mmCIF file of C-alpha atoms in Angstrom:
data_model
loop_
_atom_site.group_PDB
_atom_site.id
_atom_site.type_symbol
_atom_site.label_atom_id
_atom_site.label_comp_id
_atom_site.label_asym_id
_atom_site.label_seq_id
_atom_site.Cartn_x
_atom_site.Cartn_y
_atom_site.Cartn_z
ATOM 1 C CA MET A 1 -52.921 -24.302 -49.318
ATOM 2 C CA SER A 2 -55.089 -23.689 -52.386
ATOM 3 C CA ASP A 3 -56.075 -20.088 -53.147
ATOM 4 C CA LEU A 4 -59.526 -20.318 -54.735
ATOM 5 C CA VAL A 5 -61.222 -17.113 -55.900
ATOM 6 C CA THR A 6 -65.013 -16.951 -55.634
ATOM 7 C CA GLY A 7 -67.331 -14.982 -57.886
ATOM 8 C CA ASP A 8 -67.212 -12.104 -55.391
ATOM 9 C CA ALA A 9 -63.398 -11.909 -55.718
ATOM 10 C CA VAL A 10 -62.897 -13.485 -52.273
ATOM 11 C CA VAL A 11 -59.780 -15.618 -51.906
ATOM 12 C CA LEU A 12 -60.431 -18.903 -50.084
ATOM 13 C CA GLY A 13 -57.485 -20.592 -48.428
ATOM 14 C CA LEU A 14 -58.483 -24.276 -48.693
ATOM 15 C CA ARG A 15 -56.294 -27.270 -47.941
ATOM 16 C CA PRO A 16 -56.749 -29.952 -50.638
ATOM 17 C CA ALA A 17 -56.862 -33.510 -49.358
ATOM 18 C CA ARG A 18 -53.902 -35.650 -50.340
ATOM 19 C CA LEU A 19 -53.804 -39.219 -51.579
ATOM 20 C CA PRO A 20 -53.382 -41.077 -48.223
ATOM 21 C CA SER A 21 -56.410 -39.485 -46.543
ATOM 22 C CA ARG A 22 -58.538 -39.806 -49.677
ATOM 23 C CA ALA A 23 -57.534 -43.454 -50.124
ATOM 24 C CA LEU A 24 -58.487 -44.221 -46.522
ATOM 25 C CA ALA A 25 -61.872 -42.529 -46.963
ATOM 26 C CA ILE A 26 -62.542 -44.485 -50.167
ATOM 27 C CA VAL A 27 -61.578 -47.786 -48.520
ATOM 28 C CA ILE A 28 -64.018 -47.109 -45.660
ATOM 29 C CA ASP A 29 -66.798 -46.191 -48.094
ATOM 30 C CA LEU A 30 -66.203 -49.235 -50.289
ATOM 31 C CA ALA A 31 -66.097 -51.575 -47.287
ATOM 32 C CA VAL A 32 -69.461 -50.291 -46.047
ATOM 33 C CA GLN A 33 -70.979 -50.380 -49.557
ATOM 34 C CA TRP A 34 -69.839 -53.947 -50.274
ATOM 35 C CA ALA A 35 -71.096 -55.130 -46.887
ATOM 36 C CA VAL A 36 -74.525 -53.613 -47.571
ATOM 37 C CA PHE A 37 -74.485 -54.983 -51.127
ATOM 38 C CA LEU A 38 -73.762 -58.552 -49.984
ATOM 39 C CA VAL A 39 -76.447 -58.450 -47.280
ATOM 40 C CA VAL A 40 -79.083 -57.034 -49.630
ATOM 41 C CA THR A 41 -78.119 -59.440 -52.431
ATOM 42 C CA THR A 42 -78.384 -62.440 -50.108
ATOM 43 C CA VAL A 43 -81.837 -61.385 -48.926
ATOM 44 C CA VAL A 44 -83.106 -60.623 -52.437
ATOM 45 C CA VAL A 45 -81.745 -63.850 -53.944
ATOM 46 C CA ALA A 46 -83.363 -65.870 -51.167
ATOM 47 C CA ALA A 47 -86.661 -64.091 -51.770
ATOM 48 C CA THR A 48 -86.527 -64.535 -55.587
ATOM 49 C CA SER A 49 -85.232 -68.085 -55.715
ATOM 50 C CA SER A 50 -88.307 -69.146 -57.689
ATOM 51 C CA LEU A 51 -87.427 -66.846 -60.618
ATOM 52 C CA ASP A 52 -85.371 -67.930 -63.584
ATOM 53 C CA GLU A 53 -81.652 -67.232 -63.971
ATOM 54 C CA ALA A 54 -82.102 -64.220 -66.283
ATOM 55 C CA ALA A 55 -84.413 -62.476 -63.818
ATOM 56 C CA GLN A 56 -82.002 -63.111 -60.968
ATOM 57 C CA MET A 57 -79.134 -61.680 -63.031
ATOM 58 C CA ALA A 58 -81.155 -58.562 -63.845
ATOM 59 C CA ILE A 59 -81.991 -58.089 -60.167
ATOM 60 C CA SER A 60 -78.322 -58.510 -59.222
ATOM 61 C CA ILE A 61 -77.244 -55.836 -61.738
ATOM 62 C CA ALA A 62 -79.948 -53.487 -60.480
ATOM 63 C CA LEU A 63 -78.834 -54.015 -56.902
ATOM 64 C CA PHE A 64 -75.207 -53.397 -57.916
ATOM 65 C CA LEU A 65 -76.059 -50.076 -59.541
ATOM 66 C CA LEU A 66 -78.389 -49.084 -56.720
ATOM 67 C CA VAL A 67 -76.084 -49.883 -53.795
ATOM 68 C CA LEU A 68 -72.620 -49.158 -55.237
ATOM 69 C CA VAL A 69 -73.554 -46.201 -57.471
ATOM 70 C CA GLY A 70 -76.896 -44.759 -56.424
ATOM 71 C CA VAL A 71 -76.377 -44.809 -52.658
ATOM 72 C CA PRO A 72 -73.013 -42.914 -52.775
ATOM 73 C CA ILE A 73 -74.560 -40.290 -55.072
ATOM 74 C CA ALA A 74 -77.513 -39.833 -52.739
ATOM 75 C CA VAL A 75 -75.312 -39.682 -49.642
ATOM 76 C CA GLU A 76 -72.969 -37.032 -51.116
ATOM 77 C CA THR A 77 -75.931 -34.973 -52.329
ATOM 78 C CA LEU A 78 -77.809 -35.023 -49.028
ATOM 79 C CA SER A 79 -74.740 -34.552 -46.829
ATOM 80 C CA ARG A 80 -73.222 -31.794 -49.021
ATOM 81 C CA GLY A 81 -70.140 -33.825 -49.936
ATOM 82 C CA ARG A 82 -69.506 -35.840 -46.766
ATOM 83 C CA SER A 83 -69.752 -39.616 -46.994
ATOM 84 C CA LEU A 84 -69.010 -41.910 -44.068
ATOM 85 C CA GLY A 85 -65.341 -42.300 -44.982
ATOM 86 C CA LYS A 86 -64.888 -38.555 -45.542
ATOM 87 C CA LEU A 87 -66.596 -37.839 -42.234
ATOM 88 C CA VAL A 88 -64.156 -40.133 -40.429
ATOM 89 C CA CYS A 89 -61.114 -38.615 -42.178
ATOM 90 C CA GLY A 90 -62.321 -35.008 -41.882
ATOM 91 C CA LEU A 91 -62.782 -34.421 -45.631
ATOM 92 C CA ARG A 92 -65.484 -32.780 -47.725
ATOM 93 C CA VAL A 93 -66.231 -32.471 -51.436
ATOM 94 C CA VAL A 94 -66.760 -28.849 -52.556
ATOM 95 C CA ARG A 95 -67.028 -27.031 -55.852
ATOM 96 C CA ASP A 96 -64.084 -25.302 -57.455
ATOM 97 C CA ASP A 97 -65.335 -22.000 -56.039
ATOM 98 C CA GLY A 98 -65.617 -23.427 -52.519
ATOM 99 C CA GLY A 99 -69.398 -23.841 -52.486
ATOM 100 C CA PRO A 100 -71.348 -27.013 -51.602
ATOM 101 C CA ILE A 101 -71.902 -29.596 -54.316
ATOM 102 C CA ARG A 102 -75.264 -30.417 -55.876
ATOM 103 C CA PHE A 103 -76.818 -33.510 -57.409
ATOM 104 C CA ARG A 104 -75.168 -33.062 -60.784
ATOM 105 C CA HIS A 105 -71.702 -32.888 -59.206
ATOM 106 C CA ALA A 106 -72.353 -36.041 -57.180
ATOM 107 C CA LEU A 107 -73.784 -37.800 -60.259
ATOM 108 C CA VAL A 108 -70.702 -37.115 -62.383
ATOM 109 C CA ARG A 109 -68.381 -38.166 -59.556
ATOM 110 C CA GLY A 110 -70.333 -41.377 -58.966
ATOM 111 C CA ALA A 111 -70.488 -42.288 -62.662
ATOM 112 C CA MET A 112 -66.752 -41.736 -63.136
ATOM 113 C CA GLY A 113 -66.071 -43.572 -59.884
ATOM 114 C CA VAL A 114 -67.414 -46.791 -61.422
ATOM 115 C CA VAL A 115 -64.608 -46.661 -63.997
ATOM 116 C CA GLU A 116 -61.900 -45.204 -61.741
ATOM 117 C CA LEU A 117 -62.501 -47.138 -58.557
ATOM 118 C CA LEU A 118 -64.480 -50.293 -59.321
ATOM 119 C CA MET A 119 -63.465 -51.371 -62.817
ATOM 120 C CA THR A 120 -59.748 -50.514 -62.506
ATOM 121 C CA PHE A 121 -59.463 -51.163 -58.732
ATOM 122 C CA GLY A 122 -58.509 -47.521 -58.120
ATOM 123 C CA VAL A 123 -55.420 -47.477 -60.359
ATOM 124 C CA VAL A 124 -56.725 -44.637 -62.549
ATOM 125 C CA ALA A 125 -57.782 -42.592 -59.514
ATOM 126 C CA ILE A 126 -54.355 -43.028 -57.870
ATOM 127 C CA ILE A 127 -52.460 -41.955 -60.994
ATOM 128 C CA ALA A 128 -54.747 -38.923 -61.523
ATOM 129 C CA SER A 129 -54.379 -37.833 -57.897
ATOM 130 C CA LEU A 130 -50.587 -38.077 -58.073
ATOM 131 C CA VAL A 131 -50.425 -36.073 -61.294
ATOM 132 C CA SER A 132 -52.896 -33.361 -60.217
ATOM 133 C CA ALA A 133 -51.520 -30.401 -58.276
ATOM 134 C CA ARG A 134 -54.568 -30.414 -55.987
ATOM 135 C CA GLY A 135 -54.941 -34.186 -55.728
ATOM 136 C CA ARG A 136 -58.050 -34.450 -57.912
ATOM 137 C CA ARG A 137 -59.127 -37.617 -59.682
ATOM 138 C CA VAL A 138 -60.799 -37.747 -63.087
ATOM 139 C CA GLY A 139 -64.292 -37.557 -61.596
ATOM 140 C CA ASP A 140 -63.363 -34.332 -59.784
ATOM 141 C CA VAL A 141 -62.006 -32.807 -63.002
ATOM 142 C CA PHE A 142 -65.204 -33.571 -64.973
ATOM 143 C CA ALA A 143 -67.513 -32.557 -62.122
ATOM 144 C CA GLY A 144 -65.596 -29.379 -61.232
ATOM 145 C CA THR A 145 -65.130 -30.425 -57.607
ATOM 146 C CA LEU A 146 -62.348 -30.603 -55.069
ATOM 147 C CA VAL A 147 -61.864 -32.680 -51.915
ATOM 148 C CA VAL A 148 -60.623 -30.475 -49.069
ATOM 149 C CA ARG A 149 -59.661 -30.996 -45.460
ATOM 150 C CA GLU A 150 -62.125 -29.728 -42.867
ATOM 151 C CA ARG A 151 -60.253 -30.621 -39.678
ATOM 152 C CA VAL A 152 -57.039 -28.653 -39.831
ATOM 153 C CA PRO A 153 -54.808 -28.898 -36.741
ATOM 154 C CA GLY A 154 -54.590 -25.528 -35.055
ATOM 155 C CA ALA A 155 -51.250 -23.808 -34.632
ATOM 156 C CA ARG A 156 -49.755 -24.082 -31.164
ATOM 157 C CA ALA A 157 -49.625 -20.793 -29.341
ATOM 158 C CA ALA A 158 -46.103 -19.484 -28.970
ATOM 159 C CA TYR A 159 -44.763 -19.091 -25.441
ATOM 160 C CA VAL A 160 -44.351 -15.497 -24.326
ATOM 161 C CA PRO A 161 -41.879 -15.227 -21.418
ATOM 162 C CA PRO A 162 -43.281 -13.551 -18.300
ATOM 163 C CA PRO A 163 -41.865 -10.239 -17.101
ATOM 164 C CA PRO A 164 -39.447 -10.030 -14.170
ATOM 165 C CA PRO A 165 -41.230 -10.273 -10.823
ATOM 166 C CA TRP A 166 -40.114 -6.809 -9.745
ATOM 167 C CA LEU A 167 -41.833 -5.301 -12.830
ATOM 168 C CA ALA A 168 -45.190 -7.004 -12.344
ATOM 169 C CA GLY A 169 -47.924 -4.498 -11.559
ATOM 170 C CA ARG A 170 -45.775 -1.442 -12.317
ATOM 171 C CA PHE A 171 -47.746 -0.421 -15.425
ATOM 172 C CA THR A 172 -51.321 -0.435 -14.173
ATOM 173 C CA GLN A 173 -51.704 3.286 -14.995
ATOM 174 C CA LEU A 174 -50.335 3.047 -18.530
ATOM 175 C CA ASP A 175 -52.775 4.068 -21.281
ATOM 176 C CA LEU A 176 -52.726 1.301 -23.920
ATOM 177 C CA SER A 177 -55.764 2.363 -25.931
ATOM 178 C CA ALA A 178 -53.724 3.962 -28.739
ATOM 179 C CA VAL A 179 -51.431 0.979 -29.357
ATOM 180 C CA PRO A 180 -52.377 -0.666 -32.701
ATOM 181 C CA GLU A 181 -52.847 -4.398 -33.044
ATOM 182 C CA GLY A 182 -49.997 -4.621 -35.527
ATOM 183 C CA LEU A 183 -47.551 -3.373 -32.922
ATOM 184 C CA TRP A 184 -48.882 -5.863 -30.358
ATOM 185 C CA LEU A 185 -48.363 -8.675 -32.854
ATOM 186 C CA ALA A 186 -44.814 -7.543 -33.619
ATOM 187 C CA ILE A 187 -43.969 -7.350 -29.894
ATOM 188 C CA ARG A 188 -45.353 -10.842 -29.253
ATOM 189 C CA GLN A 189 -43.424 -12.288 -32.172
ATOM 190 C CA TYR A 190 -40.244 -10.690 -30.930
ATOM 191 C CA LEU A 191 -40.720 -11.954 -27.367
ATOM 192 C CA THR A 192 -41.296 -15.518 -28.576
ATOM 193 C CA ARG A 193 -38.140 -15.515 -30.720
ATOM 194 C CA MET A 194 -35.746 -13.202 -28.932
ATOM 195 C CA ASN A 195 -33.704 -16.080 -27.500
ATOM 196 C CA GLN A 196 -33.076 -17.350 -31.044
ATOM 197 C CA LEU A 197 -31.686 -14.050 -32.323
ATOM 198 C CA ASP A 198 -28.206 -12.602 -32.171
ATOM 199 C CA PRO A 199 -27.788 -10.551 -28.954
ATOM 200 C CA HIS A 200 -27.033 -7.311 -30.816
ATOM 201 C CA VAL A 201 -29.918 -7.826 -33.261
ATOM 202 C CA SER A 202 -32.242 -8.687 -30.397
ATOM 203 C CA ALA A 203 -31.225 -5.560 -28.453
ATOM 204 C CA SER A 204 -31.751 -3.285 -31.469
ATOM 205 C CA MET A 205 -35.155 -4.786 -32.237
ATOM 206 C CA ALA A 206 -36.238 -4.439 -28.609
ATOM 207 C CA ALA A 207 -35.128 -0.805 -28.531
ATOM 208 C CA ARG A 208 -37.017 -0.024 -31.741
ATOM 209 C CA LEU A 209 -40.199 -1.733 -30.554
ATOM 210 C CA GLY A 210 -39.885 -0.004 -27.182
ATOM 211 C CA ASP A 211 -39.621 3.393 -28.886
ATOM 212 C CA ASP A 212 -42.718 2.658 -30.950
ATOM 213 C CA LEU A 213 -44.618 1.608 -27.838
ATOM 214 C CA VAL A 214 -43.559 4.744 -25.971
ATOM 215 C CA ALA A 215 -44.676 6.866 -28.936
ATOM 216 C CA CYS A 216 -48.135 5.245 -28.809
ATOM 217 C CA THR A 217 -48.589 5.448 -25.041
ATOM 218 C CA GLY A 218 -47.097 8.920 -24.636
ATOM 219 C CA THR A 219 -45.271 7.896 -21.449
ATOM 220 C CA PRO A 220 -41.515 7.291 -21.401
ATOM 221 C CA ALA A 221 -40.214 3.947 -20.291
ATOM 222 C CA PRO A 222 -38.761 3.713 -16.764
ATOM 223 C CA PRO A 223 -35.046 4.508 -16.825
ATOM 224 C CA GLY A 224 -32.679 1.628 -16.321
ATOM 225 C CA VAL A 225 -35.158 -1.063 -17.426
ATOM 226 C CA PRO A 226 -34.048 -3.169 -20.431
ATOM 227 C CA ALA A 227 -36.249 -2.790 -23.477
ATOM 228 C CA ALA A 228 -37.114 -6.487 -23.621
ATOM 229 C CA ALA A 229 -38.227 -6.516 -19.986
ATOM 230 C CA TYR A 230 -40.281 -3.374 -20.561
ATOM 231 C CA LEU A 231 -42.030 -4.963 -23.552
ATOM 232 C CA ALA A 232 -42.751 -8.158 -21.626
ATOM 233 C CA ALA A 233 -44.181 -6.236 -18.668
ATOM 234 C CA VAL A 234 -46.461 -4.147 -20.885
ATOM 235 C CA VAL A 235 -47.706 -7.230 -22.764
ATOM 236 C CA HIS A 236 -48.373 -8.908 -19.424
ATOM 237 C CA GLU A 237 -50.335 -5.867 -18.255
ATOM 238 C CA ARG A 238 -52.442 -5.920 -21.402
ATOM 239 C CA ARG A 239 -53.218 -9.615 -20.944
ATOM 240 C CA GLU A 240 -54.232 -8.962 -17.347
ATOM 241 C CA ARG A 241 -56.613 -6.216 -18.459
ATOM 242 C CA ASP A 242 -58.128 -8.419 -21.165
ATOM 243 C CA ALA A 243 -58.649 -11.199 -18.619
ATOM 244 C CA ARG A 244 -60.375 -8.843 -16.198
ATOM 245 C CA ARG A 245 -62.623 -7.529 -18.960
ATOM 246 C CA ALA A 246 -63.498 -11.057 -20.083
ATOM 247 C CA PHE A 247 -64.314 -12.358 -16.611
ATOM 248 C CA GLY A 248 -65.885 -9.162 -15.290
ATOM 249 C CA GLU A 249 -63.387 -8.551 -12.517
ATOM 250 C CA GLY A 250 -62.773 -4.872 -13.137
ATOM 251 C CA GLY A 251 -62.810 -2.375 -10.341
ATOM 252 C CA GLY A 252 -66.238 -1.261 -9.220
ATOM 253 C CA GLY A 253 -68.042 -0.775 -12.521
ATOM 254 C CA GLY A 254 -68.313 -4.088 -14.362
ATOM 255 C CA GLY A 255 -64.797 -4.470 -15.651
ATOM 256 C CA SER A 256 -64.034 -1.000 -16.978
ATOM 257 C CA LEU A 257 -60.360 -0.227 -16.766
ATOM 258 C CA ALA A 258 -59.980 3.424 -17.586
ATOM 259 C CA PRO A 259 -56.367 4.536 -17.153
ATOM 260 C CA VAL A 260 -55.598 6.972 -14.371
ATOM 261 C CA PRO A 261 -54.103 10.143 -15.898
ATOM 262 C CA HIS A 262 -50.805 11.407 -14.580
ATOM 263 C CA VAL A 263 -51.134 14.670 -12.693
ATOM 264 C CA PRO A 264 -48.306 17.131 -13.406
ATOM 265 C CA GLY A 265 -46.184 17.822 -10.360
ATOM 266 C CA ALA A 266 -47.292 14.652 -8.575
ATOM 267 C CA GLY A 267 -44.047 12.842 -9.269
ATOM 268 C CA ALA A 268 -43.007 10.332 -11.889
ATOM 269 C CA PRO A 269 -45.537 7.481 -12.385
ATOM 270 C CA TYR A 270 -42.763 4.873 -12.267
ATOM 271 C CA ALA A 271 -39.909 4.381 -9.834
ATOM 272 C CA ALA A 272 -36.525 3.696 -11.395
ATOM 273 C CA PRO A 273 -35.342 0.192 -10.464
ATOM 274 C CA VAL A 274 -31.768 -0.381 -9.442
ATOM 275 C CA ALA A 275 -31.160 -3.961 -10.549
ATOM 276 C CA GLN A 276 -31.280 -5.269 -14.098
ATOM 277 C CA ALA A 277 -33.949 -7.610 -15.384
ATOM 278 C CA PRO A 278 -33.452 -11.303 -14.624
ATOM 279 C CA GLY A 279 -34.278 -14.308 -16.753
ATOM 280 C CA PRO A 280 -34.209 -14.158 -20.563
ATOM 281 C CA PHE A 281 -33.932 -10.371 -20.726
ATOM 282 C CA ALA A 282 -30.451 -9.047 -21.398
ATOM 283 C CA ALA A 283 -29.094 -5.787 -20.114
ATOM 284 C CA PRO A 284 -28.865 -2.761 -22.449
ATOM 285 C CA GLY A 285 -26.026 -2.997 -24.935
ATOM 286 C CA GLY A 286 -25.827 -6.786 -24.776
ATOM 287 C CA GLN A 287 -23.861 -6.787 -21.505
ATOM 288 C CA VAL A 288 -23.958 -9.897 -19.372
ATOM 289 C CA VAL A 289 -25.245 -9.266 -15.867
ATOM 290 C CA PRO A 290 -23.983 -11.720 -13.207
ATOM 291 C CA PRO A 291 -26.621 -13.655 -11.285
ATOM 292 C CA ALA A 292 -25.817 -11.744 -8.101
ATOM 293 C CA ALA A 293 -27.217 -8.556 -9.664
ATOM 294 C CA TYR A 294 -30.676 -10.092 -10.163
ATOM 295 C CA GLY A 295 -33.318 -9.286 -7.633
ATOM 296 C CA PRO A 296 -35.838 -6.620 -6.756
ATOM 297 C CA PRO A 297 -34.900 -2.941 -6.607
ATOM 298 C CA ALA A 298 -33.424 -1.552 -3.452
ATOM 299 C CA SER A 299 -36.596 0.431 -2.791
ATOM 300 C CA TYR A 300 -38.414 -2.851 -2.153
ATOM 301 C CA GLY A 301 -35.783 -4.281 0.260
ATOM 302 C CA PRO A 302 -36.025 -4.475 4.056
ATOM 303 C CA PRO A 303 -35.099 -1.434 6.217
ATOM 304 C CA ALA A 304 -31.440 -0.708 6.789
ATOM 305 C CA SER A 305 -31.668 -1.168 10.554
ATOM 306 C CA SER A 306 -31.822 -4.687 11.875
ATOM 307 C CA GLY A 307 -34.156 -3.914 14.776
ATOM 308 C CA PRO A 308 -37.799 -2.962 14.547
ATOM 309 C CA PRO A 309 -38.802 0.713 14.234
ATOM 310 C CA ALA A 310 -39.308 2.719 17.349
ATOM 311 C CA SER A 311 -43.008 2.955 16.653
ATOM 312 C CA TYR A 312 -43.256 -0.850 16.658
ATOM 313 C CA ALA A 313 -41.269 -1.316 20.007
ATOM 314 C CA PRO A 314 -43.206 -3.250 22.661
ATOM 315 C CA GLN A 315 -44.747 -1.057 25.346
ATOM 316 C CA ALA A 316 -45.925 -1.781 28.893
ATOM 317 C CA PRO A 317 -49.646 -2.414 29.130
ATOM 318 C CA ALA A 318 -51.590 0.641 30.156
ATOM 319 C CA VAL A 319 -53.005 0.588 33.695
ATOM 320 C CA PRO A 320 -56.543 1.913 33.814
ATOM 321 C CA ALA A 321 -56.909 5.036 35.952
ATOM 322 C CA ALA A 322 -58.830 4.872 39.204
ATOM 323 C CA PRO A 323 -62.318 6.331 39.083
ATOM 324 C CA PRO A 324 -62.588 9.821 40.557
ATOM 325 C CA ALA A 325 -63.664 10.045 44.167
ATOM 326 C CA GLU A 326 -67.132 11.215 44.823
ATOM 327 C CA THR A 327 -67.396 14.914 45.768
ATOM 328 C CA PRO A 328 -68.904 15.289 49.236
ATOM 329 C CA ALA A 329 -72.188 17.064 49.297
ATOM 330 C CA PRO A 330 -72.046 20.588 50.706
ATOM 331 C CA ASP A 331 -73.337 21.160 54.161
ATOM 332 C CA ARG A 332 -77.001 21.909 54.242
ATOM 333 C CA PRO A 333 -77.712 25.455 55.533
ATOM 334 C CA ALA A 334 -79.666 26.054 58.709
ATOM 335 C CA THR A 335 -82.738 27.059 56.674
ATOM 336 C CA GLY A 336 -83.112 23.501 55.372
ATOM 337 C CA PHE A 337 -82.875 24.584 51.641
ATOM 338 C CA ALA A 338 -80.594 22.407 49.564
ATOM 339 C CA PRO A 339 -79.014 24.064 46.503
ATOM 340 C CA PRO A 340 -79.572 22.332 43.150
ATOM 341 C CA ALA A 341 -76.928 19.850 42.085
#
C-alpha cells in the first residue's frame, strides 16, 4: 500500500503494481505492437517496391517510430493510462498525486521505453523496478508517474456465528438506535475471533462488550444468558432489521421499525431462560456445560401432563333441538271476531 498525499492533503491508499504483473502487461503490449508493425510494414513495402533502397529504409524507420512509439503514447493518452496489456492485467498509469496522466507524461514514458524496453530488451526496466520501492522504471521516474493496481481482490467477509435458536426473536423490542457503529464493529470482530481466544480472555471481552451494549440500549441483559450469546442475538436482530429496511418488509408502514417502549409495571420485557447457550458460546466464568444441558428454556417445553387439556377433550356431537310445536289457535268466540295474532 502506497500512501500518496494529494494537493488537498488527502491520503490515497494505492497499491503499486509489482514486476510480474507489469512484465506481463508489457509482453502483451509488445506482442500486439510487433504484430501490427509487421503487417503494416509488409503492406507498405509491397506498395513501395518501386522506390529505391534509401526511401524504403526511411519509410521503415518512420513506421517503426509510428507503430512502436507513437501508437503506445496515443493509446495511454486517450485511455488515461490503460493500454491493452494493462487493461488485461488490471493496471493503470497515474501521476504521483493519483491523478490521470496527460500527453506529456505518456510522451516521456514512451521515449524512455525505447531505451528501457526495446534497445536493452527490458533489462534496464527490470533492474529499475526491482530497486524502486514502488516498482517504478526509469520512464516513470522522469515522467512522475506510477503504475497501480485497479482490480484489488476484496476481503472475504468474516463469519459471524448465529445466536442460539432459543434466543432468536427475543430482542425485537430492543432500542438499538443509540448504539454507535464503532461498538458494532468491535462486537462483530469479537464474534468472528472468539473461538481463537483464551476462554478467560474471551469471557472478559464478552462481558465488557455486553456492558457497553447495555449502557447504549438502556435495557439490562436477560439474566442467565452468557454474554457471547447475548451479543450474537443482538447482532442477529440488527441484521434482521437492516434486511427488512432494505427490502421494504417492515410492519405496516414501508419498513419502519420503531422500537416498542417498555411500559412500567407490565412485566420484564425478556423471560429468563433456564438452559445455557449451546454451540460456540461458553457459559459464564468459562465453565463447560455438558451437551445434555443444551436446549430451549423450560418455559418453551411441552405441558407437564401427558394427556391433552380438558378444554381440548373430544366431546359428543351436539344433537339439534326439535323445533317448537305450533301453538293451537284460540277458539273463536261466538261473535265471530278473531283477536289479532
